[in-house]
Amino acid sequence: MRHFGHISPTVRKDLFHQEPAEFTAASPARTLAAALGATLYSPATRTQLARDIRKQAGRGVVSMVLCLEDSISDADVVGGEENLVRQFAALDEDPAELPLLFIRVRTPEQIPDLVHRLGGSAARLAGFVLPKFTETRGIAFLEAVAEAEAASGQPRLYAMPVLETPELLHLETRVEALAGISRTVNKYRERVLALRLGVTDFCSAYGLRRTPDMTAYDVQIVAGVIADVVNVLSRADGTGFTVTGPVWEYFRSQQRLFKPQLRRSPFLEEGVEELRTALIEHDLDGLLREIELDRANGLLGKTCIHPAHVTPVHALSVVSHEEFSDAQDILRPERGGGGVMRSAYTNKMNEVKPHRAWAERTMLRAEVFGVAKEEVGFVDLLTAGLQV
């Protein structure tokens, strides 16, 4: 699979200076973590789930979570498990390439049980999403994933813990909660693909809900938790994990209090102002701003609950030609001793040692999402993705 693989090779050639690389479920974990992109969640109870998965793969989705937790009622869990077994069997009927598939469970016991019931279809499974992850709960979950992998003979089942508990949110318990999570995920480092943030649960603890005019970073109590999670668990010194961005809840127009956040000029230049209007009408201008703030705050990828959110996440994940040029200059072998230089675009300073970690992360993102041509911008990438 590859990002933007659903658009034609001719169009990709016109858009990319360096096209996104192909990857598989067997690719290195570092590559897969960066390549998750917009991870689309779907309730495990959907009766046409196999068809939906194939459909979303054709629209550019490369990772999906099939949810047995908060997206379904308690009474539907048994039926959801049974449906997953049926739907995975249906996926086996067609050898077409699928997204990375994860199951979000409720309890550790579900993990080996589901893998056993899936039988040979478990080969389609990339791993599990582990809710309400703490040090205590996390050990049981991760041991269950290891047990299921060993019993099934699968080469690797990954885990994606979700950080969303009140202990992590409350100030008086946050430091120890983060330290405990850090101990646990480091013990099972080779199994943990990425860490996900449950911002909806964070807001719930205080009876809050952000409006479509606001990003997660405008809710200060949430922004503080995100900052602390990145501080402890996503350092660029080799100890960090990929942390993904929070879910955007909105997909239809709501009554607005504030002006749209999407500038008009880029769309006028491309002659697609109607696209800007459509994005605003579907409350996606707030999503676009939050994606930019995710990356500025050290997050990569995003939890998505609607297919309309996928293409904007991927379009904004492509490395610009300017970013790529700066990263290349910083990482040149002859500059290993440090120093400072004017960028090739002559608009900023590139300082080799302080900017090295940023450059390395940028080059990893360039590998999986590609590098846009010099004259290609977000609007071009978004338009190309939406036209398929």
XYZ file of C-alpha atoms in Angstrom:
388
model
C 0.000 0.000 0.000
C 1.007 3.638 -0.322
C -0.455 7.024 0.427
C -2.173 8.580 -2.588
C -2.014 5.169 -4.222
C -5.709 5.546 -5.071
C -4.997 8.336 -7.551
C -3.553 7.651 -10.986
C 0.227 7.419 -11.539
C -0.021 10.310 -14.020
C -1.604 12.603 -11.432
C 0.914 11.528 -8.773
C 3.751 12.352 -11.152
C 2.360 15.858 -11.588
C 1.977 16.398 -7.835
C 5.074 14.888 -6.270
C 8.753 15.746 -6.356
C 9.227 12.458 -4.446
C 6.293 10.058 -4.485
C 5.140 8.293 -1.300
C 6.938 4.978 -0.827
C 5.137 1.656 -0.782
C 4.905 -0.201 2.526
C 3.306 -3.373 3.881
C 2.279 -4.739 7.262
C 5.767 -6.291 7.389
C 7.547 -2.931 7.035
C 9.591 -1.658 10.002
C 7.491 -0.408 12.912
C 9.016 3.056 12.614
C 7.723 3.293 9.043
C 4.277 1.944 9.894
C 3.876 4.315 12.843
C 4.621 7.306 10.629
C 2.412 5.971 7.830
C -0.778 5.441 9.874
C -2.131 8.777 8.677
C -5.863 9.248 9.164
C -6.904 6.153 11.123
C -10.595 5.654 10.373
C -12.723 4.168 13.153
C -15.769 2.026 12.395
C -18.165 0.210 14.752
C -17.554 -3.543 14.663
C -21.301 -4.119 14.370
C -21.625 -2.840 10.789
C -23.217 -5.608 8.745
C -21.365 -4.640 5.561
C -18.037 -4.052 7.257
C -15.957 -6.040 4.750
C -17.467 -4.069 1.885
C -16.863 -0.791 3.757
C -13.200 -1.676 4.356
C -12.614 -2.369 0.666
C -14.444 0.822 -0.267
C -12.338 2.973 2.064
C -9.134 1.329 0.823
C -10.129 2.516 -2.654
C -10.453 6.050 -1.270
C -6.965 6.184 0.191
C -7.463 4.903 3.757
C -4.394 2.961 4.943
C -5.355 2.249 8.569
C -8.682 1.392 10.214
C -9.870 0.523 13.705
C -12.860 -1.802 14.086
C -14.320 -0.816 17.415
C -15.858 -3.024 20.094
C -15.589 -0.357 22.773
C -17.258 3.057 23.131
C -18.736 3.194 19.632
C -21.159 0.333 20.413
C -23.469 -0.377 23.339
C -22.655 -2.894 26.043
C -25.451 -5.142 24.772
C -23.900 -5.319 21.292
C -20.433 -6.572 22.237
C -21.119 -10.290 21.690
C -22.822 -9.575 18.376
C -19.963 -7.301 17.363
C -17.410 -10.046 18.014
C -19.424 -12.523 15.964
C -19.766 -9.991 13.178
C -16.008 -9.400 13.109
C -15.378 -13.108 12.604
C -17.841 -13.165 9.688
C -16.482 -10.000 8.111
C -12.839 -11.116 8.295
C -13.848 -14.355 6.599
C -15.507 -12.279 3.867
C -12.290 -10.290 3.417
C -10.472 -13.559 2.711
C -12.661 -14.069 -0.358
C -10.931 -11.206 -2.162
C -7.109 -10.970 -2.220
C -7.211 -7.194 -2.822
C -4.891 -5.042 -0.720
C -6.466 -3.810 2.516
C -5.632 -1.106 5.048
C -3.827 -1.958 8.268
C -6.665 -3.333 10.410
C -6.818 -3.025 14.193
C -9.526 -4.133 16.634
C -10.361 -1.932 19.595
C -11.261 -4.232 22.468
C -12.662 -3.666 25.941
C -10.785 -6.278 27.987
C -7.504 -8.181 27.686
C -9.394 -11.495 27.581
C -11.013 -10.551 24.272
C -7.664 -10.441 22.472
C -6.588 -14.134 22.460
C -10.224 -15.189 22.179
C -10.791 -13.105 19.039
C -7.551 -14.209 17.414
C -8.497 -17.842 18.057
C -11.975 -17.339 16.578
C -10.594 -15.512 13.539
C -8.423 -18.506 12.705
C -6.549 -18.027 9.441
C -8.302 -14.689 8.897
C -6.144 -13.272 11.699
C -3.454 -12.846 9.044
C -5.450 -9.761 7.979
C -5.056 -8.264 11.454
C -2.317 -5.744 12.250
C -3.052 -5.522 15.955
C -5.231 -4.137 18.725
C -6.171 -0.752 20.156
C -6.053 -0.816 23.956
C -8.489 1.582 25.672
C -8.101 3.482 28.930
C -4.467 2.485 29.147
C -2.702 2.718 32.499
C 0.349 0.971 33.918
C -1.763 -1.676 35.651
C -4.269 -2.282 32.860
C -1.600 -1.924 30.212
C 0.509 -4.880 31.324
C -2.475 -7.235 31.117
C -3.416 -5.896 27.670
C 0.105 -6.157 26.255
C 0.639 -9.646 27.657
C -2.629 -10.672 26.003
C -1.410 -9.367 22.643
C 1.829 -11.315 23.034
C -0.115 -14.457 23.988
C -2.411 -14.106 20.972
C 0.522 -13.619 18.628
C 2.319 -16.699 19.918
C -0.797 -18.855 19.717
C -1.710 -17.741 16.204
C 1.736 -17.901 14.679
C 1.339 -14.392 13.278
C 4.684 -12.642 12.611
C 3.656 -9.545 14.567
C 0.561 -8.178 16.286
C 0.996 -4.537 17.284
C -0.647 -2.597 20.075
C -1.841 1.004 20.109
C -2.624 2.133 23.672
C -5.177 4.915 24.096
C -4.273 7.485 26.755
C -7.592 8.767 28.106
C -8.017 8.053 31.819
C -8.834 10.618 34.542
C -5.537 9.779 36.294
C -3.721 11.183 33.291
C -5.903 14.277 33.184
C -5.958 15.187 36.883
C -3.003 17.322 37.852
C -2.257 15.586 41.168
C -1.927 12.133 39.546
C -0.581 13.019 36.110
C 3.136 12.746 36.785
C 2.917 9.259 38.270
C 0.384 8.123 35.639
C 2.730 9.210 32.861
C 5.706 7.599 34.566
C 3.792 4.326 34.879
C 2.681 4.386 31.246
C 6.253 5.126 30.227
C 7.567 2.130 32.190
C 4.995 -0.158 30.604
C 5.322 0.892 26.971
C 9.106 0.880 27.211
C 9.042 -2.683 28.551
C 7.019 -3.708 25.480
C 8.604 -1.222 23.072
C 8.814 -3.561 20.076
C 5.078 -4.249 20.297
C 3.800 -0.674 20.757
C 3.258 0.881 17.336
C 1.888 4.263 18.420
C 0.105 5.981 21.291
C -3.335 7.480 20.720
C -4.999 10.319 22.653
C -8.578 10.051 23.898
C -9.420 13.744 24.039
C -13.182 13.105 24.133
C -12.697 11.242 27.424
C -10.491 14.045 28.739
C -13.244 16.559 28.043
C -15.854 14.246 29.566
C -14.085 14.284 32.928
C -14.930 17.983 33.210
C -18.229 18.030 31.326
C -16.634 19.827 28.376
C -17.072 19.554 24.627
C -15.241 21.706 22.123
C -17.287 23.374 19.393
C -16.412 23.203 15.668
C -14.956 26.704 16.026
C -12.335 25.430 18.465
C -9.468 22.970 18.294
C -8.323 20.684 21.081
C -5.573 23.224 21.740
C -8.122 25.924 22.572
C -9.341 23.817 25.507
C -6.501 24.603 27.859
C -6.975 21.682 30.223
C -6.700 19.331 27.220
C -3.799 21.205 25.663
C -1.879 20.817 28.924
C -2.290 17.036 28.902
C -1.221 16.785 25.255
C 1.900 18.811 26.027
C 2.798 16.579 28.968
C 2.227 13.364 26.998
C 4.532 14.590 24.243
C 7.055 15.789 26.837
C 7.356 12.368 28.480
C 6.501 9.893 25.703
C 7.486 11.446 22.364
C 10.988 12.788 22.834
C 13.310 12.953 19.825
C 16.222 11.323 21.660
C 15.405 7.783 20.563
C 13.176 7.001 23.540
C 9.991 8.503 22.122
C 6.926 6.957 20.490
C 4.687 8.265 17.742
C 1.703 10.004 19.344
C -1.310 10.511 17.085
C -3.676 13.468 16.968
C -7.106 13.524 18.662
C -10.400 12.858 16.918
C -12.317 15.644 15.163
C -15.971 15.109 16.079
C -17.776 17.217 13.484
C -18.770 16.531 9.899
C -21.861 18.646 9.242
C -22.429 22.357 9.410
C -23.241 23.859 12.810
C -24.261 27.392 13.666
C -21.087 29.479 13.885
C -20.003 32.036 16.429
C -16.645 32.836 14.799
C -15.391 33.590 11.324
C -14.123 30.675 9.208
C -10.472 29.846 9.840
C -9.627 29.018 6.228
C -7.946 31.784 4.196
C -9.539 32.586 0.859
C -6.394 33.378 -1.146
C -4.995 29.834 -1.690
C -8.331 28.743 -3.138
C -8.661 31.823 -5.350
C -5.192 31.158 -6.758
C -6.179 27.601 -7.663
C -9.607 28.587 -8.983
C -11.424 26.238 -6.586
C -13.136 28.615 -4.179
C -16.143 26.277 -4.164
C -13.893 23.729 -2.412
C -13.230 26.245 0.353
C -16.959 26.814 0.714
C -17.621 23.073 0.949
C -14.921 22.639 3.611
C -16.400 25.437 5.700
C -19.944 24.121 5.307
C -18.831 20.748 6.665
C -16.866 22.292 9.565
C -13.589 21.051 8.096
C -11.798 24.388 8.362
C -11.488 23.710 12.097
C -10.139 20.236 11.333
C -7.488 21.696 9.017
C -6.311 24.081 11.714
C -6.195 21.293 14.289
C -4.105 19.088 11.953
C -1.566 21.890 11.620
C -1.505 22.364 15.394
C -1.117 18.598 15.891
C 2.097 18.603 13.889
C 3.357 21.804 15.505
C 2.919 20.114 18.889
C 4.686 16.873 17.966
C 1.771 14.638 16.907
C 1.573 12.668 13.667
C -1.537 11.071 12.164
C -5.064 11.464 13.488
C -8.042 9.516 14.756
C -10.960 9.967 12.327
C -14.635 9.038 12.621
C -15.776 10.120 9.158
C -14.340 9.320 5.709
C -14.486 13.024 4.778
C -11.670 13.688 7.260
C -9.171 11.305 5.674
C -8.069 13.252 2.595
C -7.466 16.544 4.475
C -5.272 14.714 7.024
C -3.214 13.098 4.264
C -2.971 16.238 2.148
C -1.574 18.198 5.097
C 0.851 15.376 5.923
C 2.704 15.645 2.609
C 6.089 17.329 3.037
C 6.388 20.596 1.158
C 9.283 21.106 -1.211
C 10.579 23.848 1.088
C 10.548 21.588 4.167
C 12.308 18.858 2.188
C 14.971 21.273 0.951
C 15.659 22.494 4.481
C 15.825 18.949 5.880
C 18.227 17.835 3.143
C 20.535 20.781 3.805
C 20.556 20.161 7.556
C 21.341 16.454 7.168
C 24.175 16.732 4.645
C 27.106 14.585 5.906
C 29.610 17.412 5.556
C 27.578 19.441 8.059
C 27.826 16.895 10.868
C 29.912 19.326 12.883
C 27.092 21.855 13.093
C 26.872 25.418 11.923
C 24.206 27.696 10.571
C 23.162 28.590 7.009
C 20.550 30.482 5.105
C 17.877 28.206 3.653
C 17.762 27.524 -0.078
C 14.479 29.445 -0.098
C 16.383 32.400 1.473
C 13.651 33.006 4.029
C 14.939 31.423 7.221
C 17.928 30.227 9.228
C 18.771 26.519 9.315
C 20.878 25.672 12.361
C 22.285 22.188 11.908
C 22.423 20.795 15.448
C 19.155 22.199 16.917
C 17.186 21.420 13.749
C 18.568 17.928 13.153
C 15.812 16.019 14.989
C 13.162 18.005 13.099
C 14.932 17.211 9.815
C 15.066 13.486 10.589
C 11.346 13.404 11.396
C 10.602 15.385 8.248
C 12.518 12.906 6.094
C 10.582 10.001 7.609
C 7.319 11.792 6.830
C 8.631 12.468 3.312
C 9.248 8.761 2.850
C 5.678 7.716 3.643
C 3.661 10.755 2.494
C 5.905 12.028 -0.281
C 7.270 15.462 -1.144
C 5.192 17.912 -3.144
C 6.620 19.607 -6.182
C 7.774 23.161 -5.646
C 4.646 24.714 -7.144
C 2.200 22.214 -5.594
C 0.326 23.156 -2.431
C -2.225 21.716 -0.051
C -5.164 22.735 -2.257
C -3.767 20.752 -5.204
C -3.250 17.649 -3.055
C -6.671 17.941 -1.446
C -8.418 18.421 -4.785
C -6.643 15.418 -6.338
C -7.547 13.203 -3.403
C -11.196 14.259 -3.358
C -11.701 13.724 -7.075
C -11.257 9.945 -6.802
